[in-house]
PDB file of C-alpha atoms in Angstrom:
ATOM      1  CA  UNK A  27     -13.013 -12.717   5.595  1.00 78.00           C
ATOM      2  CA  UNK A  28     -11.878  -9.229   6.796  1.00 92.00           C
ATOM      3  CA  UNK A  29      -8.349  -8.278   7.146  1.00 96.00           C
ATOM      4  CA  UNK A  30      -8.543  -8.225  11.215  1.00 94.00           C
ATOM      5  CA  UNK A  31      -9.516 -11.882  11.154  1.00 95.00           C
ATOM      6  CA  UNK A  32      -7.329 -13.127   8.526  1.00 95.00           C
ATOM      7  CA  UNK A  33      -4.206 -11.694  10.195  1.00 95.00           C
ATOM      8  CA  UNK A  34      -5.336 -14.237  12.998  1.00 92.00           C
ATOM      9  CA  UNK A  35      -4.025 -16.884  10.795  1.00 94.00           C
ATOM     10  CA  UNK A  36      -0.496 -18.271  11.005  1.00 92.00           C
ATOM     11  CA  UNK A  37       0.226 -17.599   7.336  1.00 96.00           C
ATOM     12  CA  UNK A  38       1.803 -14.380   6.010  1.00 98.00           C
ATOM     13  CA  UNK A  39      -0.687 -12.041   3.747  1.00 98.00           C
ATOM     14  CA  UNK A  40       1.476 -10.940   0.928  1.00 98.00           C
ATOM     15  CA  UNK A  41      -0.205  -7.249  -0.157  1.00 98.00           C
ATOM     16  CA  UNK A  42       1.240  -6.196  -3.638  1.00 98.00           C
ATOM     17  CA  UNK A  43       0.803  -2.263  -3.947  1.00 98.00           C
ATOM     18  CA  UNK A  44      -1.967  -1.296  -6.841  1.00 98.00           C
ATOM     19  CA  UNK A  45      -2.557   1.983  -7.667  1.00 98.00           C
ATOM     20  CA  UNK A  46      -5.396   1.903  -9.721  1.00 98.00           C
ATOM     21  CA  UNK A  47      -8.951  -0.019 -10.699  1.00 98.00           C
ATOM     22  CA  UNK A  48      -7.201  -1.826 -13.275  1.00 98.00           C
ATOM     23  CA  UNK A  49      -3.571  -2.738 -11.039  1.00 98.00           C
ATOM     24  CA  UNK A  50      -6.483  -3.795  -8.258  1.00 98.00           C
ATOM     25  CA  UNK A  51      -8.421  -6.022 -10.768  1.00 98.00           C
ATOM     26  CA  UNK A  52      -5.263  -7.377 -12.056  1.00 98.00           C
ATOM     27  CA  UNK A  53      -3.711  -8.146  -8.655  1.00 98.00           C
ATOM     28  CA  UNK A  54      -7.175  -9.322  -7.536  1.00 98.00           C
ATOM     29  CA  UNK A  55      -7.193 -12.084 -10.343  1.00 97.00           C
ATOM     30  CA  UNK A  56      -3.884 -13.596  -9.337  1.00 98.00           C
ATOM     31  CA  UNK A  57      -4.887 -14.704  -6.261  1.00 98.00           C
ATOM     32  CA  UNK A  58      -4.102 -12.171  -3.901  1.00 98.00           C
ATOM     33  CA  UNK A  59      -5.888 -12.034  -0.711  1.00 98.00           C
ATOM     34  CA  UNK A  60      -5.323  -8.231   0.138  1.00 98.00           C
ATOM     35  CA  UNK A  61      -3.819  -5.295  -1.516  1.00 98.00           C
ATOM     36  CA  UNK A  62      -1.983  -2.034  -1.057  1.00 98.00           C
ATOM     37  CA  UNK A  63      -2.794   1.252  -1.922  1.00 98.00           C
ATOM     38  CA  UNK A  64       0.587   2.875  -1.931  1.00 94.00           C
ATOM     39  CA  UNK A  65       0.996   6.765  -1.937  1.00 95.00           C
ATOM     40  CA  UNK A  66       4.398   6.347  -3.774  1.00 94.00           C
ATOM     41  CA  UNK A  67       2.666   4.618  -6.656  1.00 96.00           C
ATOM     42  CA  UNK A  68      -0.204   7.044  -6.426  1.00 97.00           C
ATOM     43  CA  UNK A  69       2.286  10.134  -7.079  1.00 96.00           C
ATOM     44  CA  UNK A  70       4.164   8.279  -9.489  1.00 96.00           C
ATOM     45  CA  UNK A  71       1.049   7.712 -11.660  1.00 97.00           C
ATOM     46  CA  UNK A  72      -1.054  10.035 -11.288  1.00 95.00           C
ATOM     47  CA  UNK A  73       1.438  12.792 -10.733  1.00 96.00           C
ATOM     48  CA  UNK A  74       4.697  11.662 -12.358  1.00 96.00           C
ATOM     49  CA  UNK A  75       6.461  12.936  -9.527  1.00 96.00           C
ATOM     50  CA  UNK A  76       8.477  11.524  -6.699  1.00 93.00           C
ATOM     51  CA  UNK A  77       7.745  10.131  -3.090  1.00 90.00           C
ATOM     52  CA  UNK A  78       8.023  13.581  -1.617  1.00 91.00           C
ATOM     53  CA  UNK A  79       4.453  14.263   0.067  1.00 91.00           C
ATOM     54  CA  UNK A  80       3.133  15.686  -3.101  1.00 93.00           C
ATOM     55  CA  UNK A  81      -0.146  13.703  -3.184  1.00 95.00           C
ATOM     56  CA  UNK A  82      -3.268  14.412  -1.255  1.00 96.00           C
ATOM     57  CA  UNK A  83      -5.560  13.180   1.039  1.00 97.00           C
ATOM     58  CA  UNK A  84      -8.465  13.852  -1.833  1.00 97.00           C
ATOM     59  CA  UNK A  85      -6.660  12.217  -4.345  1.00 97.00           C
ATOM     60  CA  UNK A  86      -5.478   9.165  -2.288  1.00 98.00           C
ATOM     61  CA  UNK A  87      -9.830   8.887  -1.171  1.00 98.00           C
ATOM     62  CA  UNK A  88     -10.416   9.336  -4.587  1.00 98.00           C
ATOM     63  CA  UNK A  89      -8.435   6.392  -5.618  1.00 98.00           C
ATOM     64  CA  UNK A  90      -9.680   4.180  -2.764  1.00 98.00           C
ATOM     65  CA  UNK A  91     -13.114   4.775  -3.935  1.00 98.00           C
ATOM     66  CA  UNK A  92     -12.576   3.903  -7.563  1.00 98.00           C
ATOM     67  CA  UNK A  93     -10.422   1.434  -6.205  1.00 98.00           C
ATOM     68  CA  UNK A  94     -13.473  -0.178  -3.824  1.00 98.00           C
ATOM     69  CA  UNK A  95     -15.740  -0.286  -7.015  1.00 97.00           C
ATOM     70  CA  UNK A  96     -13.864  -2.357  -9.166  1.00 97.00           C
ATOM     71  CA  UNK A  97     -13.218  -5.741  -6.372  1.00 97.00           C
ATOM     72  CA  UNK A  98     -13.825  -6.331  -3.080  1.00 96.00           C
ATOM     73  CA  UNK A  99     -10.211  -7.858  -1.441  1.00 98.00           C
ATOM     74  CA  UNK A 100      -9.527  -5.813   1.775  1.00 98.00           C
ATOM     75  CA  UNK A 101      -6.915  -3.276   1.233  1.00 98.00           C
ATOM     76  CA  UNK A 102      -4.717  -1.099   3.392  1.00 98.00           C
ATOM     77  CA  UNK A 103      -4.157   2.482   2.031  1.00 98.00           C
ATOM     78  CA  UNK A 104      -1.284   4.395   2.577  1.00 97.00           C
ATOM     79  CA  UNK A 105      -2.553   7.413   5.077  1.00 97.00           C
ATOM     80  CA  UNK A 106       1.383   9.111   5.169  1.00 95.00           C
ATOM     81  CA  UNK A 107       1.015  11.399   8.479  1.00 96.00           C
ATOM     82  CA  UNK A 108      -2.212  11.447   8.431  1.00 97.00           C
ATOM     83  CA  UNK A 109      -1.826  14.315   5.791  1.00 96.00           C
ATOM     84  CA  UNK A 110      -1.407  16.792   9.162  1.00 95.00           C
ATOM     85  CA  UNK A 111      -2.073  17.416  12.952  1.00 96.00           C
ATOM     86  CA  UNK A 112      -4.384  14.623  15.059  1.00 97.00           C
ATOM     87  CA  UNK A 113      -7.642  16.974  13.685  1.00 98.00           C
ATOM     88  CA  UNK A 114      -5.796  15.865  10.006  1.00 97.00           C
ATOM     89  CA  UNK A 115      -5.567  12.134  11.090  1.00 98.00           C
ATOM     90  CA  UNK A 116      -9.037  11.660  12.296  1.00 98.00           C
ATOM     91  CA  UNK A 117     -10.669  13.009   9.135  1.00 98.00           C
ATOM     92  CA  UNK A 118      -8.020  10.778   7.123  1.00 98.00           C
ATOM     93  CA  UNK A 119      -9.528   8.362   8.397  1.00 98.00           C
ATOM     94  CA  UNK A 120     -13.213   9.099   8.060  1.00 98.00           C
ATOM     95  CA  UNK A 121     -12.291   9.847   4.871  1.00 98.00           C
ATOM     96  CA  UNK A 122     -10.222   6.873   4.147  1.00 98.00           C
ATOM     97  CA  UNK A 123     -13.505   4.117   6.152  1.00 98.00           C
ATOM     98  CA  UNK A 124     -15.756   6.355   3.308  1.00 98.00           C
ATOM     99  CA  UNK A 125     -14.452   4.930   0.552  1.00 98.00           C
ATOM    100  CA  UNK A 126     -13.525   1.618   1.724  1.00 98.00           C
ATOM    101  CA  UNK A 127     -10.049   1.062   2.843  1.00 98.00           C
ATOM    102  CA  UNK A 128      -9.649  -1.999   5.863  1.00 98.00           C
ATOM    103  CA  UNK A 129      -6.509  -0.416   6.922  1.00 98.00           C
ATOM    104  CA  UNK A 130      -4.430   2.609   7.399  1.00 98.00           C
ATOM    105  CA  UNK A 131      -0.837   2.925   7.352  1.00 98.00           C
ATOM    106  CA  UNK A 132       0.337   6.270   9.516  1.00 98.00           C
ATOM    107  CA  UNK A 133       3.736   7.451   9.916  1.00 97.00           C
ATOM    108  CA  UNK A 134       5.589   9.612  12.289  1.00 97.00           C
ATOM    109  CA  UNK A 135       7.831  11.520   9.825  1.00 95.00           C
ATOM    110  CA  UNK A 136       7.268  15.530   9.916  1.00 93.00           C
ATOM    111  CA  UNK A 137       4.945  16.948   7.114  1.00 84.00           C
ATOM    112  CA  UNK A 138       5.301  16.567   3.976  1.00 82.00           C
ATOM    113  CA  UNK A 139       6.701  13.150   4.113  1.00 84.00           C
ATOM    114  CA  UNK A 140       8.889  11.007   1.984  1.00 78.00           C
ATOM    115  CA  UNK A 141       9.537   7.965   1.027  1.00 78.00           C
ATOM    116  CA  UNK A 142      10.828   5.908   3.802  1.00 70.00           C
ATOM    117  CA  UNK A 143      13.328   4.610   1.966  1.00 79.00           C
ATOM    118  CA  UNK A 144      14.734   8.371   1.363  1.00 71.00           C
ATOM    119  CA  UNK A 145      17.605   9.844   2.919  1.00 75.00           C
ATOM    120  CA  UNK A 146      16.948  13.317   5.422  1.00 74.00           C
ATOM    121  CA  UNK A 147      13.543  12.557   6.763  1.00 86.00           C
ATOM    122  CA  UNK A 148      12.586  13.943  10.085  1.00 93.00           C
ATOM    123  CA  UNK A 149      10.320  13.188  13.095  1.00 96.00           C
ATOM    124  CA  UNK A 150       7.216  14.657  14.995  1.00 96.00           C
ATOM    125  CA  UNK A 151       8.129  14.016  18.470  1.00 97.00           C
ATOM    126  CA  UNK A 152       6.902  10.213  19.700  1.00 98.00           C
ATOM    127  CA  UNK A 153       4.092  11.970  21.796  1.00 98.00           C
ATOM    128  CA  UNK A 154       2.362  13.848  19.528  1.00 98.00           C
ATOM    129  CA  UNK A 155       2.553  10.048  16.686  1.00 98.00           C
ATOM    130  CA  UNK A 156       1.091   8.603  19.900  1.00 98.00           C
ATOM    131  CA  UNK A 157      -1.995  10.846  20.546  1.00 98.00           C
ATOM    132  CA  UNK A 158      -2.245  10.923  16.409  1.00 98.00           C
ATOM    133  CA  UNK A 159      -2.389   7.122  16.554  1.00 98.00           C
ATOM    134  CA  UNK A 160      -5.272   7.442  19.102  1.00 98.00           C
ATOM    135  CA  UNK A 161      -7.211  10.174  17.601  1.00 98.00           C
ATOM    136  CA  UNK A 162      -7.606   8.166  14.268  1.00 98.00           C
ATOM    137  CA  UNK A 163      -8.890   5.134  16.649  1.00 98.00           C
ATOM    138  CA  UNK A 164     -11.403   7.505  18.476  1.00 98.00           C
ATOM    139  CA  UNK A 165     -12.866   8.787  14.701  1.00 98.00           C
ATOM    140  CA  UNK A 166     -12.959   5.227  12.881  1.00 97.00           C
ATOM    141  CA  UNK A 167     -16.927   3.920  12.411  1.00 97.00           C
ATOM    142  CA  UNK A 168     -15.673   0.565  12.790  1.00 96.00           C
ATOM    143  CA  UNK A 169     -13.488  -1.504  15.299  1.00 94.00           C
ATOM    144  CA  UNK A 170     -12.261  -3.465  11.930  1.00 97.00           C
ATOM    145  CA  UNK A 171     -10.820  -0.721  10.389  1.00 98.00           C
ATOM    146  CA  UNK A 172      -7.148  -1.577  11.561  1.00 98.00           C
ATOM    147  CA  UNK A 173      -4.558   1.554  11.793  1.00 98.00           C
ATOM    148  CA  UNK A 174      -0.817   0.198  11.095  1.00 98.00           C
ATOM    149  CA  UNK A 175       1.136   2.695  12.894  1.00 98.00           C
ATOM    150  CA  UNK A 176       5.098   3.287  11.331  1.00 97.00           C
ATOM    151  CA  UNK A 177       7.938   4.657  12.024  1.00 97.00           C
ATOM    152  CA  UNK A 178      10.839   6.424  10.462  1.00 95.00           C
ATOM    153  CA  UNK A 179      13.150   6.503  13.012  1.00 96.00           C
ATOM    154  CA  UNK A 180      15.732   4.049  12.048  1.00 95.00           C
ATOM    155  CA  UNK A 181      17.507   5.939   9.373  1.00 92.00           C
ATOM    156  CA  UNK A 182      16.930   9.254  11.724  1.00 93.00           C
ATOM    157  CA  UNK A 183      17.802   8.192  15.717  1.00 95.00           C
ATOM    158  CA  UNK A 184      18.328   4.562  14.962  1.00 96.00           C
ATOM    159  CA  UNK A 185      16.987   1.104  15.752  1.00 96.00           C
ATOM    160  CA  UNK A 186      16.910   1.225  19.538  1.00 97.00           C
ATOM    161  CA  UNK A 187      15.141   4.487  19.126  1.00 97.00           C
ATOM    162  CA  UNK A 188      12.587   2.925  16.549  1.00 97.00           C
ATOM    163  CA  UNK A 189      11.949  -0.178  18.895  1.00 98.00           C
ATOM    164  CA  UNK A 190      11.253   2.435  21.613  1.00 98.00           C
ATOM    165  CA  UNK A 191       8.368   4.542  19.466  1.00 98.00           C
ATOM    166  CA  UNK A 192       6.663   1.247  18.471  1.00 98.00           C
ATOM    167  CA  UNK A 193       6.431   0.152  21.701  1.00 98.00           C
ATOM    168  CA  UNK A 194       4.276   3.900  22.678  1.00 98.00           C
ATOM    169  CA  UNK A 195       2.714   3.400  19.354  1.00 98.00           C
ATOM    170  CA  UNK A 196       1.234  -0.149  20.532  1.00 98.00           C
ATOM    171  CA  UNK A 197       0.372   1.227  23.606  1.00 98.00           C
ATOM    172  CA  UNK A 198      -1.427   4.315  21.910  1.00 98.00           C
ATOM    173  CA  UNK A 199      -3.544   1.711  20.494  1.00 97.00           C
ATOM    174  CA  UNK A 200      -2.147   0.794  16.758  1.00 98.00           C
ATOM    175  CA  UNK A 201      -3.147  -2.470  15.506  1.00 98.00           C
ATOM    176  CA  UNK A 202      -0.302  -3.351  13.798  1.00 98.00           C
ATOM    177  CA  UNK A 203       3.463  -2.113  13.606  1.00 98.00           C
ATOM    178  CA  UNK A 204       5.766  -1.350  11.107  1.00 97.00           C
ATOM    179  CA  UNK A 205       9.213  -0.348  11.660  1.00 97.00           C
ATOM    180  CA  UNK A 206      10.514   1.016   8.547  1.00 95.00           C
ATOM    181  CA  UNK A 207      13.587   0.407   6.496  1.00 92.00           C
ATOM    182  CA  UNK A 208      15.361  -1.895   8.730  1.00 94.00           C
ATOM    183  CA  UNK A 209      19.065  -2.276   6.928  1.00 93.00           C
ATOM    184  CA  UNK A 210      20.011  -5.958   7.257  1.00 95.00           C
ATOM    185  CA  UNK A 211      18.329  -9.313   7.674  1.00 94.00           C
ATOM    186  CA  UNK A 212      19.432  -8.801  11.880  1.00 96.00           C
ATOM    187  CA  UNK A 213      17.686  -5.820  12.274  1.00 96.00           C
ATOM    188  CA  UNK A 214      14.774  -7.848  10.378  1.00 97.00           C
ATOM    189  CA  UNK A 215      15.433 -10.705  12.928  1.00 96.00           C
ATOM    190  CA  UNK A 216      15.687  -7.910  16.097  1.00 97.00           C
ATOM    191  CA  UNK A 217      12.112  -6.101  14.970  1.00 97.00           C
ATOM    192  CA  UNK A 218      10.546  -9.636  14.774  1.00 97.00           C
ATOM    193  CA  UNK A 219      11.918 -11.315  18.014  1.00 97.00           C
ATOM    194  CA  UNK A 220      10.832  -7.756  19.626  1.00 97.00           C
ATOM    195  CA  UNK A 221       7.257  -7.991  18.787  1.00 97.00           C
ATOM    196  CA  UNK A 222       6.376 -11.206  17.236  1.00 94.00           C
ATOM    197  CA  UNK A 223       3.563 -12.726  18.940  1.00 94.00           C
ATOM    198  CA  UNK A 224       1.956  -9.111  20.604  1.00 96.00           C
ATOM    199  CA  UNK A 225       1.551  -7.630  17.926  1.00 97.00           C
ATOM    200  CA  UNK A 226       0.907  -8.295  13.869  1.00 97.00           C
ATOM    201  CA  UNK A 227       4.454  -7.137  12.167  1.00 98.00           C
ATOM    202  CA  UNK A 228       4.604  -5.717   8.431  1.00 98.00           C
ATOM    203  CA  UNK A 229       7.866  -5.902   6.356  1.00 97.00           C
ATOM    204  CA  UNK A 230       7.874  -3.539   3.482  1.00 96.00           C
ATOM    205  CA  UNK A 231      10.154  -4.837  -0.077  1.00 95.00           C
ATOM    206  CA  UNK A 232      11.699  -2.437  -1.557  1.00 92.00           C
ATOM    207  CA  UNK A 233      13.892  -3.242  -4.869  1.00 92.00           C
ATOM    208  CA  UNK A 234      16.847  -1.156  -4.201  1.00 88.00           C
ATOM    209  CA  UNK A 235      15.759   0.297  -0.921  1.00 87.00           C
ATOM    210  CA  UNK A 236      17.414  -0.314   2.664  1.00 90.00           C
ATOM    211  CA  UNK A 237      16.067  -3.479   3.635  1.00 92.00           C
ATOM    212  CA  UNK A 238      17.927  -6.531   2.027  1.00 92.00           C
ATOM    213  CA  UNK A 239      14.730  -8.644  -0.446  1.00 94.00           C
ATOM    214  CA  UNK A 240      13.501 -11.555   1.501  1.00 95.00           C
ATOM    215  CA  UNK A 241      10.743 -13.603   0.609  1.00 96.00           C
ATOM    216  CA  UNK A 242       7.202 -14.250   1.884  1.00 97.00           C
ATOM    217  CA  UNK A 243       8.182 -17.036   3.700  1.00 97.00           C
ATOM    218  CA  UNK A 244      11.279 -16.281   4.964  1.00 97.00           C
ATOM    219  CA  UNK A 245       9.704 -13.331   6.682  1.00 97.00           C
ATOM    220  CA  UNK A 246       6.789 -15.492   7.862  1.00 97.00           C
ATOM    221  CA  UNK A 247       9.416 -17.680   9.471  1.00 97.00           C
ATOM    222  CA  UNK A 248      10.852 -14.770  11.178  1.00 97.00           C
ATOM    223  CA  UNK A 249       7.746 -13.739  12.609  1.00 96.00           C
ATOM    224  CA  UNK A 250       6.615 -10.652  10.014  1.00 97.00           C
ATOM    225  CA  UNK A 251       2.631 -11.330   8.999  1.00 98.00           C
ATOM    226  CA  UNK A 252       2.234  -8.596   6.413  1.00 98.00           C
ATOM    227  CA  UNK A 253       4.552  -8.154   3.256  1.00 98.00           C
ATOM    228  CA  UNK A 254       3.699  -5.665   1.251  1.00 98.00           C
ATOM    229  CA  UNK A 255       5.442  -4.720  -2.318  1.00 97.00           C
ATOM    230  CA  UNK A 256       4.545  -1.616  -2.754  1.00 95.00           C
ATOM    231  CA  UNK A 257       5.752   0.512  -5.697  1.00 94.00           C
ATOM    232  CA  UNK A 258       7.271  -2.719  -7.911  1.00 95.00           C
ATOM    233  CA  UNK A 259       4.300  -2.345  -9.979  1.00 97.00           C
ATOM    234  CA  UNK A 260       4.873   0.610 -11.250  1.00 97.00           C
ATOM    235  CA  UNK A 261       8.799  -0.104 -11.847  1.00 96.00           C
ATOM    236  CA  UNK A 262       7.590  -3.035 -13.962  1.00 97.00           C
ATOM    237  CA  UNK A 263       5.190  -1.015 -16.136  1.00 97.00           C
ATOM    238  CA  UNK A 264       7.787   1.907 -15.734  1.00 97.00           C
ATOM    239  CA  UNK A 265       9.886  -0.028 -17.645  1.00 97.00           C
ATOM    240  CA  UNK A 266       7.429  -1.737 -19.943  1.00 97.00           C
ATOM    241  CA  UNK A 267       6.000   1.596 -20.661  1.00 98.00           C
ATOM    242  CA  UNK A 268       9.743   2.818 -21.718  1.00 98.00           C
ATOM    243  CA  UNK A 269      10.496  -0.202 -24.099  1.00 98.00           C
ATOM    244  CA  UNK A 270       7.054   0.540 -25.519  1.00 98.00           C
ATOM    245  CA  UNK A 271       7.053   3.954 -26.269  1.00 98.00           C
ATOM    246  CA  UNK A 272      10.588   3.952 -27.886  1.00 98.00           C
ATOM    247  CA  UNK A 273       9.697   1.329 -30.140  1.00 98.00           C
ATOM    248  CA  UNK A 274       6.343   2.597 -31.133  1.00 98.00           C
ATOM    249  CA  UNK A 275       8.706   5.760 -31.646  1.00 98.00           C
ATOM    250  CA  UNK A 276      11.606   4.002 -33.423  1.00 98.00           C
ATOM    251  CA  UNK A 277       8.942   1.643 -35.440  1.00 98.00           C
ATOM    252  CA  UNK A 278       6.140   3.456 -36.358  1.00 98.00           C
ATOM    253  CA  UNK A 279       3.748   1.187 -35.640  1.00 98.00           C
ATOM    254  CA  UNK A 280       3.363  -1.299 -32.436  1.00 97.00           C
ATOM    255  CA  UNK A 281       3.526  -4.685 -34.310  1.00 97.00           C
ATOM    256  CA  UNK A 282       7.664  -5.261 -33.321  1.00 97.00           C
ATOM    257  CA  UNK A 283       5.846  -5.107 -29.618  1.00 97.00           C
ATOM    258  CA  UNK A 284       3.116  -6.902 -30.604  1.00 97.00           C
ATOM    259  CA  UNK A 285       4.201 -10.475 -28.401  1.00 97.00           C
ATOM    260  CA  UNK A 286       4.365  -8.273 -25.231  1.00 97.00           C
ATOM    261  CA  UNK A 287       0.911  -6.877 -25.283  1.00 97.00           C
ATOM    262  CA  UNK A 288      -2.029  -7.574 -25.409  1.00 97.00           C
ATOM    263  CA  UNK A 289      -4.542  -7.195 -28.697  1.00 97.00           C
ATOM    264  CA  UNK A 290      -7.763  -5.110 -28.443  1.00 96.00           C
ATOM    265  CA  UNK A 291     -10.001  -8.448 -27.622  1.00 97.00           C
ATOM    266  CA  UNK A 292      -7.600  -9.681 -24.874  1.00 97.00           C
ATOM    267  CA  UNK A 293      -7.761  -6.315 -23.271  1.00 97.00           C
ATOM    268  CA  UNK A 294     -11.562  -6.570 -22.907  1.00 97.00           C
ATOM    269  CA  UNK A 295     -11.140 -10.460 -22.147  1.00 96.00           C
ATOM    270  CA  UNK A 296      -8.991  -9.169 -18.945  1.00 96.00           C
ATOM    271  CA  UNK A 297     -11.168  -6.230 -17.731  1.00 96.00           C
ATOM    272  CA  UNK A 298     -14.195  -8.384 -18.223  1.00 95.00           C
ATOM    273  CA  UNK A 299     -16.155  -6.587 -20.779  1.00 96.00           C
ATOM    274  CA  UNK A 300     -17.992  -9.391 -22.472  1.00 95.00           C
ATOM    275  CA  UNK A 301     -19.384  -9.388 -18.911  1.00 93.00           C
ATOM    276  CA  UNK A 302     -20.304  -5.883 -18.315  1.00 93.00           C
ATOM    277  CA  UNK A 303     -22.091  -6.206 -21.399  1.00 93.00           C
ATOM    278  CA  UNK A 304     -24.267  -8.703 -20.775  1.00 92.00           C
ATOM    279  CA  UNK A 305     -25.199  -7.439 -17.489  1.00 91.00           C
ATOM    280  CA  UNK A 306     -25.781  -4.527 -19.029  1.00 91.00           C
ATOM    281  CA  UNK A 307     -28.560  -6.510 -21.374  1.00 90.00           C
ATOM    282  CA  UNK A 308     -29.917  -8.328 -18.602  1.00 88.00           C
ATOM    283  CA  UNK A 309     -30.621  -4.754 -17.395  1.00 89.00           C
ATOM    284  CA  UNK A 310     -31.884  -3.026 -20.704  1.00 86.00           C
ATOM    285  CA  UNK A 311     -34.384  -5.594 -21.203  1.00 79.00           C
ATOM    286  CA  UNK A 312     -32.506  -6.556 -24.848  1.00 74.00           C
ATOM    287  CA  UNK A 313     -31.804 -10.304 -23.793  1.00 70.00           C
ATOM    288  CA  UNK A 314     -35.272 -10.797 -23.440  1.00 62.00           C
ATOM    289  CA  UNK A 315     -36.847 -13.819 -25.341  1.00 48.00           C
TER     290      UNK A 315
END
């Protein structure tokens, strides 16, 4: 099913973010039925660095391809602002179609971005997001390659203001909205009663950000039909990866750790490599009677 049609459905699509083949795979395997390529988990990985606009639009493709080889859920890639101008936007998006993303997420915070959930962002003017917004639609291949168009503009001219740019957003021909950092469940309930119905809605969870934590289904019942959790992958393993190191440190070995990871053979169990390995003899000619 691709993401388009599945958004026609009543239910709320819960997208955790992934920022890697093996967070996809992992993600994949627990049942969900779309993911989320977020740029904040991509510069906290890969760069060790904050939300701040550090990554690129090479790095977040080369993700998404890597990404694309290992499963085959939909997922909706962070695209920032379009990583420029409207020229920027459209080959963000070729570039993004490429290497298999269903969905891009634009913003209309200046460049370099950050994090939404960041204080002292700023705003390109709502024209220019709006002839951005259709640019990318004018250079995607296919008409199911959604663009989720967001904005910022809560926390910088507030809500009224924000309502007001998604509105010229929708018209400029974005597929789906999301209104950024909304700060309490009534704002939630304002964006929703807005919108609800015209439009699919996307709630982003943020643990510690501006929006109070709701659940899947109390957004659903709101009127929200994306959730996405973004970056609490990598505060899990952030934290995981702490405890681990300081008692491999502390220790000198890793079996105090041992009950909270896995062994070599469950490793390879996970990733599948009994499999790849017997493909790979079905291949070589070795399984051959």
């Amino acid at each position: 099913m691709s993401l388009k049609s599945r958004l026609a459905r009543s239910e709320i699509l819960v997208a955790p973010g992934v920022y890697d083949g093996l967070t996809a795979a992992l993600a994949q395997q627990a049942g969900f039925e779309a993911l989320y390529l977020s740029g904040a988990a991509v510069a906290y990985t890969r760069l060790g660095r904050p939300d701040i606009g550090l990554t690129s639009v090479s790095e977040m493709a080369d993700t998404m391809t890597l990404i694309r080889d290992r499963i085959e859920l939909p997922v909706v890639i962070d695209a920032d602002t379009g990583f420029g101008n409207a020229l920027n936007a459209q080959r963000t998006m070729r570039l993004y179609e490429r290497a298999g993303a269903n969905a891009l997420q634009v913003e209309d915070q200046t460049y370099p971005k950050r994090c939404g959930h960041l204080a002292d962002k700023s705003l390109i003017s709502k024209t220019e997001m709006a002839g951005k917004i259709a640019a990318m639609a004018d250079a995607r291949l296919s008409g199911e390659t959604l663009i989720i168009a967001r904005t910022d503009a809560i926390a910088v001219e507030g809500f009224e203001a924000a309502i007001d740019r998604a509105e010229a957003y929708l018209e400029a021909g974005a597929d789906v909205l999301f209104i950024e950092a909304p700060r309490s469940g009534d704002e939630l309930k304002r964006v929703a009663e807005t919108f609800r119905g015209r439009v699919p809605l996307l709630a982003n969870m943020v643990e510690g950000g501006a929006t109070p934590i709701r659940n899947a289904s109390d957004l659903e019942a709101l009127g929200f039909d994306i959730v996405i959790f973004p970056g609490g992958i990598v505060r899990a393993l952030a934290r995981a990866a702490q405890d681990y190191y300081r008692s491999l440190r502390a220790n000198g070995s890793n079996s105090p750790f041992a009950d909270r990871m896995f062994d070599f053979d469950g490793l390879n169990d996970v990733i599948g490599t009994p499999d790849m390995l017997a493909e790979g003899r079905r291949f070589d000619g070795s399984d051959d009677a």
